[in-house]
CSV table of C-alpha atoms and ligand atoms in Angstrom, one decimal:
chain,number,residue,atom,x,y,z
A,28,UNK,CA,-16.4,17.9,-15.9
A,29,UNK,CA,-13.9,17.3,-13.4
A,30,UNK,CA,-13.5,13.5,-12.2
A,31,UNK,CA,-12.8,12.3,-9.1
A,32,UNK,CA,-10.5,10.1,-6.7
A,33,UNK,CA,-11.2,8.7,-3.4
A,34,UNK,CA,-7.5,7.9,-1.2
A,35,UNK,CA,-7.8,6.1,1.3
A,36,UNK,CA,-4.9,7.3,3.9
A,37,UNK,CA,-4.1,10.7,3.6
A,38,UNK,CA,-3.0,11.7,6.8
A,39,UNK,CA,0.9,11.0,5.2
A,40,UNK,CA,3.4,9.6,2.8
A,41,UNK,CA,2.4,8.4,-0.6
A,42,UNK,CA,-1.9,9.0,0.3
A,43,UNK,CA,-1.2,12.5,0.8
A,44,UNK,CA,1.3,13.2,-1.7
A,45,UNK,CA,-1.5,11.2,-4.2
A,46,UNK,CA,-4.0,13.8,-2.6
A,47,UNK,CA,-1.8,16.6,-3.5
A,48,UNK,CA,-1.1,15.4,-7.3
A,49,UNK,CA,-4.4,14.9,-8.5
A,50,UNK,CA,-5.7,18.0,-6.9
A,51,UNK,CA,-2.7,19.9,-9.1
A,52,UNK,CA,-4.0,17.9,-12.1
A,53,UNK,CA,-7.7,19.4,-11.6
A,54,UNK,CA,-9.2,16.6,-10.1
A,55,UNK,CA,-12.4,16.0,-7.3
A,56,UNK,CA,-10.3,15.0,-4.1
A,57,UNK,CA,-12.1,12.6,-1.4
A,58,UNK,CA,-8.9,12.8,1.0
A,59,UNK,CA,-9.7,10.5,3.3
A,60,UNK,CA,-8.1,9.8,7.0
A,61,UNK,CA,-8.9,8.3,10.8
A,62,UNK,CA,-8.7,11.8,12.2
A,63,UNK,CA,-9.7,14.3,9.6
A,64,UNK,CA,-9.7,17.1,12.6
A,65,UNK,CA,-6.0,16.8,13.1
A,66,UNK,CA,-5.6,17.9,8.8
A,67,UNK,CA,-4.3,21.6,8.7
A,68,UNK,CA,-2.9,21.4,4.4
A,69,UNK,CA,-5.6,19.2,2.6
A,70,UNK,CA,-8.0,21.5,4.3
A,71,UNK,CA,-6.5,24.1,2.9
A,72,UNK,CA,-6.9,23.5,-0.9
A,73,UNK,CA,-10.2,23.8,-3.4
A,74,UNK,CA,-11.7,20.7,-4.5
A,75,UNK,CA,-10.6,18.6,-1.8
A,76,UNK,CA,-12.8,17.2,0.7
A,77,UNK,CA,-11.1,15.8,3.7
A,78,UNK,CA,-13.5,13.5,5.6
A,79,UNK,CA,-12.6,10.6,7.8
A,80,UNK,CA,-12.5,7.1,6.9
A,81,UNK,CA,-11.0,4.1,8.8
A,82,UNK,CA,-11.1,0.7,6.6
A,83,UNK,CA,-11.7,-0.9,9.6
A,84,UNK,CA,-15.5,0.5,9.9
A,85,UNK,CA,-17.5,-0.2,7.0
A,86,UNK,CA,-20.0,2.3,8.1
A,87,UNK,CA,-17.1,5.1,7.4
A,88,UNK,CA,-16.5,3.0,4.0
A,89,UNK,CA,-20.3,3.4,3.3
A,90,UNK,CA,-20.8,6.7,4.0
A,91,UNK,CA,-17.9,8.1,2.6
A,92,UNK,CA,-19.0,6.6,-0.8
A,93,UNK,CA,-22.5,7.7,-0.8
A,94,UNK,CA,-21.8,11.0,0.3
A,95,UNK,CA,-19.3,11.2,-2.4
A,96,UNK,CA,-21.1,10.0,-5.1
A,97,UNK,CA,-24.0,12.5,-3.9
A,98,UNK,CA,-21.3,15.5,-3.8
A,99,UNK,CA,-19.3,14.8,-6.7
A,100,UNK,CA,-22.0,12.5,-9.3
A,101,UNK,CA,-19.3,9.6,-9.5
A,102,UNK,CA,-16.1,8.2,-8.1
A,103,UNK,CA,-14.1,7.5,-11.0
A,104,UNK,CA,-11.0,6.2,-8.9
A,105,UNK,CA,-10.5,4.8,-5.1
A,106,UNK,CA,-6.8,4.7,-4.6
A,107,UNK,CA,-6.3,2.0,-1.9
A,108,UNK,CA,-2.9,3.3,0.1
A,109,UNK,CA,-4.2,2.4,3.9
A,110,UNK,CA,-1.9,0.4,5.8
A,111,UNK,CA,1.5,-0.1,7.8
A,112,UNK,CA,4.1,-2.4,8.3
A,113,UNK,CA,5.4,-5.0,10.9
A,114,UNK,CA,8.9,-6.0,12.0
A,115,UNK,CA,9.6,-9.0,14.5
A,116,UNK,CA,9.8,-13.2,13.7
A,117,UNK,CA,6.2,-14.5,13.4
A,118,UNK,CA,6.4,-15.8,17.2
A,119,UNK,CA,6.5,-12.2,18.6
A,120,UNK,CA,3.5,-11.1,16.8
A,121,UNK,CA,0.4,-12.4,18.9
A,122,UNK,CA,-2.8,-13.5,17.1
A,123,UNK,CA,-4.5,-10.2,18.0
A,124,UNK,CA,-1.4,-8.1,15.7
A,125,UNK,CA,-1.3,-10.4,12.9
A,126,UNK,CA,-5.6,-9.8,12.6
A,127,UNK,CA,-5.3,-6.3,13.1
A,128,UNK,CA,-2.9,-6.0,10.5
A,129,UNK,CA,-5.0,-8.0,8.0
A,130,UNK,CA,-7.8,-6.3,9.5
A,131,UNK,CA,-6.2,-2.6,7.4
A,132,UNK,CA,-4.2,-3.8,5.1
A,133,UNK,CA,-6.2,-6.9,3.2
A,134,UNK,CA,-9.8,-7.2,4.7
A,135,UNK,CA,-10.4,-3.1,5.0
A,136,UNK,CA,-8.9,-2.7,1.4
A,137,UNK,CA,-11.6,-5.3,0.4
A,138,UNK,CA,-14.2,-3.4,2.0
A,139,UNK,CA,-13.4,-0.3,0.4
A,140,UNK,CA,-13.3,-2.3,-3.2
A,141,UNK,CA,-16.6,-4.1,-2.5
A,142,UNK,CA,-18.3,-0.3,-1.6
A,143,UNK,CA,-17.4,1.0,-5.1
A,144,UNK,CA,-17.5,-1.8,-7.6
A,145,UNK,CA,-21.3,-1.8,-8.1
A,146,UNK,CA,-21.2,1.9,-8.7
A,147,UNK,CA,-18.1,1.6,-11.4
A,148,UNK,CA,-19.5,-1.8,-12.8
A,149,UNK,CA,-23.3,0.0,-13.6
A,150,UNK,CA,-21.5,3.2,-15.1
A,151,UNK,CA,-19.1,0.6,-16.9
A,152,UNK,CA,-16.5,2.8,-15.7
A,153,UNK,CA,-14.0,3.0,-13.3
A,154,UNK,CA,-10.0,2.5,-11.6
A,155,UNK,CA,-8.7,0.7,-8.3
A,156,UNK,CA,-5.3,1.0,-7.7
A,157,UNK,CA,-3.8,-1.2,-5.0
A,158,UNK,CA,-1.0,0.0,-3.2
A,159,UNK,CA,1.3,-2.9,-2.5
A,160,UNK,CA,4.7,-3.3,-1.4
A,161,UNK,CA,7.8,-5.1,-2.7
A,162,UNK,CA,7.3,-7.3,0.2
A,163,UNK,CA,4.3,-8.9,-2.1
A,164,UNK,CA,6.9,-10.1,-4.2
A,165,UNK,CA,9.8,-11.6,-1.8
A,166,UNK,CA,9.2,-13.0,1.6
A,167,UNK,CA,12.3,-10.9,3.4
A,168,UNK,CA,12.7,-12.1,7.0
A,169,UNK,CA,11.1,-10.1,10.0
A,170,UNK,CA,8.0,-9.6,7.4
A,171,UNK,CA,6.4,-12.7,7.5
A,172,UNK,CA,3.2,-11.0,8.2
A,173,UNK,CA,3.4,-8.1,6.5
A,174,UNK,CA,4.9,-9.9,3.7
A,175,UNK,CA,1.9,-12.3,3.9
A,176,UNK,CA,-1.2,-9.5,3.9
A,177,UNK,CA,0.6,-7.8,0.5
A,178,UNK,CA,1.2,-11.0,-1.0
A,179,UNK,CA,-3.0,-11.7,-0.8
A,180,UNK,CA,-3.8,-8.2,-2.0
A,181,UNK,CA,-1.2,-8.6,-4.6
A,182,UNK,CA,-3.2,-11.9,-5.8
A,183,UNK,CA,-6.6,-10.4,-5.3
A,184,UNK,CA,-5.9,-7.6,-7.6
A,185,UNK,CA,-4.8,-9.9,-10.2
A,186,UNK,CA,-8.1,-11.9,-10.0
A,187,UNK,CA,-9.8,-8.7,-9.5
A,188,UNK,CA,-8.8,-7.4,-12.7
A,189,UNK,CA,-9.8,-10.4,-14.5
A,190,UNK,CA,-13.6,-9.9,-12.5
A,191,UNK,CA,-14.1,-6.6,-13.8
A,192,UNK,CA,-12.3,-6.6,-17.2
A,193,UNK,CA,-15.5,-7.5,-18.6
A,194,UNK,CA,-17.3,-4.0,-16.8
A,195,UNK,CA,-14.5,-1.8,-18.1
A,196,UNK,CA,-13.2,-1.5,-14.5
A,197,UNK,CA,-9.6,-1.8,-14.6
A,198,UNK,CA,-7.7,-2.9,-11.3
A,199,UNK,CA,-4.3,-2.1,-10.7
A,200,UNK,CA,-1.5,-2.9,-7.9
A,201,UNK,CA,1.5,-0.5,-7.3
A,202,UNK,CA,4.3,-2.0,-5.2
A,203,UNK,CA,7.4,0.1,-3.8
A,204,UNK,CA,10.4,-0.5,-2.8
A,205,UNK,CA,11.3,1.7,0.7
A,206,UNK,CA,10.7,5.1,0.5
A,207,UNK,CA,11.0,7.8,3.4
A,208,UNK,CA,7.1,8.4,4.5
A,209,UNK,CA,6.0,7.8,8.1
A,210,UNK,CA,5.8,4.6,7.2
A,211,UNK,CA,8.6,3.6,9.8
A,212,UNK,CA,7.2,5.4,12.1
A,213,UNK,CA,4.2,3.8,12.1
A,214,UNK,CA,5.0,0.1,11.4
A,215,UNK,CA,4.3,-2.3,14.5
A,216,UNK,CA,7.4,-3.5,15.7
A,217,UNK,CA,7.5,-6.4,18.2
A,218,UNK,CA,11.4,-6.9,19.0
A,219,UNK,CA,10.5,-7.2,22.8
A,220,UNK,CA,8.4,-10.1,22.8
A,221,UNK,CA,9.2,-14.3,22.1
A,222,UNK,CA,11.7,-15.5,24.3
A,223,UNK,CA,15.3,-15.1,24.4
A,224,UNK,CA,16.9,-17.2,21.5
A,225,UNK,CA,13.8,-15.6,18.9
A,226,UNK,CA,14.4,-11.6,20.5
A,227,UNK,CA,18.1,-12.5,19.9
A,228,UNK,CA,17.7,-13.5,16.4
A,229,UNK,CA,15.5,-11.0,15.8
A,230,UNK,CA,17.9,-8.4,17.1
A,231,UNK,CA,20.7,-9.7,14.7
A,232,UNK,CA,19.0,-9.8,11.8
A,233,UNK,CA,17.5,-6.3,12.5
A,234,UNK,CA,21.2,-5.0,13.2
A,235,UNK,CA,22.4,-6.6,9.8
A,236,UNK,CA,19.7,-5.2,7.9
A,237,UNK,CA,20.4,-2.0,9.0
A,238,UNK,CA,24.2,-2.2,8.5
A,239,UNK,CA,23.2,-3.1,5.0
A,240,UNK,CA,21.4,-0.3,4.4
A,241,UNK,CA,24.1,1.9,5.6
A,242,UNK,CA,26.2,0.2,3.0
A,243,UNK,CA,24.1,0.9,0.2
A,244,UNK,CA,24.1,4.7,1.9
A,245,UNK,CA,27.9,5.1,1.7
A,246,UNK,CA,28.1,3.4,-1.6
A,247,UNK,CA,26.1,6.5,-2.4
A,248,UNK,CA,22.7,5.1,-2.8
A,249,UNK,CA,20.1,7.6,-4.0
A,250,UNK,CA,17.1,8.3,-1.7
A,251,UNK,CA,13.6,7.7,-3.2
A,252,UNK,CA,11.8,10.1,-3.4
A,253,UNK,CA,7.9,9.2,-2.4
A,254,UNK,CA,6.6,11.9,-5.0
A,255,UNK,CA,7.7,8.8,-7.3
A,256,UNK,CA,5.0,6.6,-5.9
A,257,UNK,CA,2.2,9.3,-6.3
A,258,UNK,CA,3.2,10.2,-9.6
A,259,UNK,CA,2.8,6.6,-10.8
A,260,UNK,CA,-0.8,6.1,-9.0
A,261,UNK,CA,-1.5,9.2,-11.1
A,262,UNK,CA,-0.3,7.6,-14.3
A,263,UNK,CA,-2.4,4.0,-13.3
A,264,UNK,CA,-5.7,6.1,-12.7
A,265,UNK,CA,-4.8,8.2,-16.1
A,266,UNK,CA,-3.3,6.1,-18.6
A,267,UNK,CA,-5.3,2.7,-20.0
A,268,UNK,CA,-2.1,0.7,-21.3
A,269,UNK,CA,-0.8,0.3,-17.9
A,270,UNK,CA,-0.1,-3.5,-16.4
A,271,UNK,CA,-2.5,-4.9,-13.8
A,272,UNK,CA,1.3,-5.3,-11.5
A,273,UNK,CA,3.6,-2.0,-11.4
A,274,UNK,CA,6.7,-2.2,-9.3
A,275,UNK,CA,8.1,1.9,-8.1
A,276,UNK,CA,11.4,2.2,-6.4
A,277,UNK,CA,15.2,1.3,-7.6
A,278,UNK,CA,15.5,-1.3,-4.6
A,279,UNK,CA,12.4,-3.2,-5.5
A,280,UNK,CA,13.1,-2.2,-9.4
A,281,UNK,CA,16.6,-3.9,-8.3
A,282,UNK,CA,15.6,-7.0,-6.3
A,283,UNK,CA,12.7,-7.8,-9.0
A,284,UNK,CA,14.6,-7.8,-11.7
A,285,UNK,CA,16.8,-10.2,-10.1
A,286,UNK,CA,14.4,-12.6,-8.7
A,287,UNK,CA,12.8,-12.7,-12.8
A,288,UNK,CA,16.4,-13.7,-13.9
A,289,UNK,CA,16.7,-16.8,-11.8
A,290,UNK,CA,15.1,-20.0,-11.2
A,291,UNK,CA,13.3,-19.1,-7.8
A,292,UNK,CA,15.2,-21.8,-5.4
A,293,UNK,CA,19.1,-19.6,-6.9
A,294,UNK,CA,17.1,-16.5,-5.8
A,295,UNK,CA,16.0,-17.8,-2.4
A,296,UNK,CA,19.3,-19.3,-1.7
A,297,UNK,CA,21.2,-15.3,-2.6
A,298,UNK,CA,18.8,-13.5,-0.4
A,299,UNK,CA,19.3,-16.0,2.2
A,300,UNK,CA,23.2,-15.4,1.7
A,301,UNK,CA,22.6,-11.5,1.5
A,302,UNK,CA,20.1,-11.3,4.3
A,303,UNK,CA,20.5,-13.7,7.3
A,304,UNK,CA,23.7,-13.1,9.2
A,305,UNK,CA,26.1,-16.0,10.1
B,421,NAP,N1,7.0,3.8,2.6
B,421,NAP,C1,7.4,2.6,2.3
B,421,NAP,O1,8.6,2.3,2.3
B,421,NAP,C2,6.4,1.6,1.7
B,421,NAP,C3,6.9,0.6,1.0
B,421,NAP,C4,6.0,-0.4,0.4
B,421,NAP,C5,4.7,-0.2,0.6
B,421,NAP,N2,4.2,0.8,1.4
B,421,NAP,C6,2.7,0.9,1.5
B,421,NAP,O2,2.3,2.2,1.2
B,421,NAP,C7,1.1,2.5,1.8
B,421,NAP,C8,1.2,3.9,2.4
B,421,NAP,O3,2.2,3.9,3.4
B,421,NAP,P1,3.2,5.2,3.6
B,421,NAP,O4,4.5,4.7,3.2
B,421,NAP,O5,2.6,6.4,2.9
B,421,NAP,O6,3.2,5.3,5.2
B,421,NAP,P2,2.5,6.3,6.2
B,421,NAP,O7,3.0,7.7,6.0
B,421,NAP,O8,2.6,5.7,7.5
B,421,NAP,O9,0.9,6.4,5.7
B,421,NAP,C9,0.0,5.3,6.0
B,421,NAP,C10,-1.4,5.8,6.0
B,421,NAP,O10,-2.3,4.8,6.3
B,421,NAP,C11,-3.2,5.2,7.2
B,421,NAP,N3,-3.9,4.1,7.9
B,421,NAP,C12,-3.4,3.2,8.7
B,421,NAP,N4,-4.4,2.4,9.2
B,421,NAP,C13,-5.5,2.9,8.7
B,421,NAP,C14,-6.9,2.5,8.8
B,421,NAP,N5,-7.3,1.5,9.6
B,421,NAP,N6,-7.8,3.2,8.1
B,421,NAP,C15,-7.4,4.3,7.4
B,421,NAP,N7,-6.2,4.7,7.2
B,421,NAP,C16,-5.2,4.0,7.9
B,421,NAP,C17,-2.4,6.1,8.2
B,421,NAP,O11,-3.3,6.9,8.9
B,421,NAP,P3,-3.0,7.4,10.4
B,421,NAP,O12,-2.3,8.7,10.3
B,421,NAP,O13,-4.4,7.5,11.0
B,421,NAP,O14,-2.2,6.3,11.1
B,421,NAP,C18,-1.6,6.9,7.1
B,421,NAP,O15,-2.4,7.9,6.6
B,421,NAP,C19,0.9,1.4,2.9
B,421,NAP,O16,-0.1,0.5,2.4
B,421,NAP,C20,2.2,0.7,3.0
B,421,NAP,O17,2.1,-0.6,3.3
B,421,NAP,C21,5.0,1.7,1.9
């Protein structure tokens, strides 16, 4: 019998992608989205079923689990992918952005966690797989916010996995590097507000971040390819042997590896060097 995932997301980037792969691979698709009616390619493959879900409405998380387990007999994985970004220095983001942004990315990814867990804990069976970011590794500047909700989920997997080891429900995190989704796109940027010395600062760092990236462009740079990321969620909700923490990208790969070779004040100090501009 087929088994099935639950993706939370799917509307773009690595949630749709995810869709995509374990529909290729056979699978039961929940492809879930805010606004299934705007979906014109999920819709259009067997064994998915695109419904909505917004992980800020637990009674979209509750319904799209019961319904699910109703249609399908079980949810073997939930893929949590939901969320976006934020640029800006923590003074331009007002109380009301940093909430909403915790609201998706740590407290609605919680939510959908705490809707499947009794279902995969009875059937002693089951996957989560976190999506992450690099970001829940380093504190970069102009993410202290975002850096801060990936940082918590990246913990709460890791105590999550120890909770459910015991109920054969394994709980994984998957953190990328950058990768070319929507995810730009859609990431709250609040360059306008603070007053003038922070939206200068804010402005230079943005402007030397971006020359940096151009840098690694022209020094010929290869451009990840998001596929990478769904792959991997694949091979977490597939493969038993793999690590509660999984790191996708050659930038994050990069940056990792160099924070794990240093004492962690050397490593603070070169990213400072690297990333705030004189
Ligand atoms: N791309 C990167 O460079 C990168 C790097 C590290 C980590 N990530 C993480 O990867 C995940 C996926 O991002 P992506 O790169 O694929 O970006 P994306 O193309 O912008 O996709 C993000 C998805 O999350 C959905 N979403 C946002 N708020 C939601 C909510 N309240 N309820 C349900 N869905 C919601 C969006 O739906 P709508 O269409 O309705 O807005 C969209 O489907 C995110 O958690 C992000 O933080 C991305």
């Amino acid at each position: 019998m087929s088994k099935t995932v639950l993706i939370t997301g799917c509307s773009s980037g690595f949630g749709k992608l995810a869709a995509k792969t374990f529909q290729a691979k056979g699978w039961n698709v929940i492809a879930t989205m805010r606004s299934p009616q705007k979906e014109t390619e999920l819709t259009q493959l067997e064994n998915i079923w695109v419904t909505r879900l917004d992980v800020t409405d637990q009674a979209s998380i509750d319904a799209t689990v019961q319904q699910g387990i109703e249609k399908y007999g079980a949810i073997d994985v939930l893929v949590n992918n939901a969320g976006y970004g934020g640029h800006a220095m923590l003074e331009q983001f007002t109380d009301e952005q940093t909430l909403a942004m915790f609201e998706t990315n740590v407290f609605g990814l919680m939510r959908c966690c705490r809707a499947v867990l009794p279902h995969m804990r009875q059937r002693r069976n089951g996957s989560i797989i976190n999506v992450t970011s690099m970001a829940g590794y380093l504190g970069l500047p102009l993410s202290s916010t975002y850096s801060a909700s990936k940082y918590a989920v990246e913990g709460f997997t890791q105590a999550l996995a120890h909770e459910y080891k015991p109920f054969n429900v394994k709980i994984r995190a998957i953190a990328p590097g950058a990768f070319g989704t929507n995810f730009s796109a859609n990431t709250d940027n609040n360059f306008e507000n603070g007053d003038d010395e922070t939206r200068a600062f804010a402005q230079k760092v943005g402007a030397h971040f971006q020359a940096l990236a151009q840098q690694m462009r022209e020094q010929g740079g290869e451009v990840a390819d998001p596929q990478e990321v769904a792959d991997l969620i694949y091979t977490c909700a597939t493969v038993n042997e793999m690590p509660v923490h999984n790191v996708v990208g050659a930038d994050a790969k990069m940056l990792l590896g160099m924070k794990n070779s240093m004492n962690q004040q050397e490593f603070i100090d070169q990213m400072e060097a690297m990333l705030i501009p004189n």
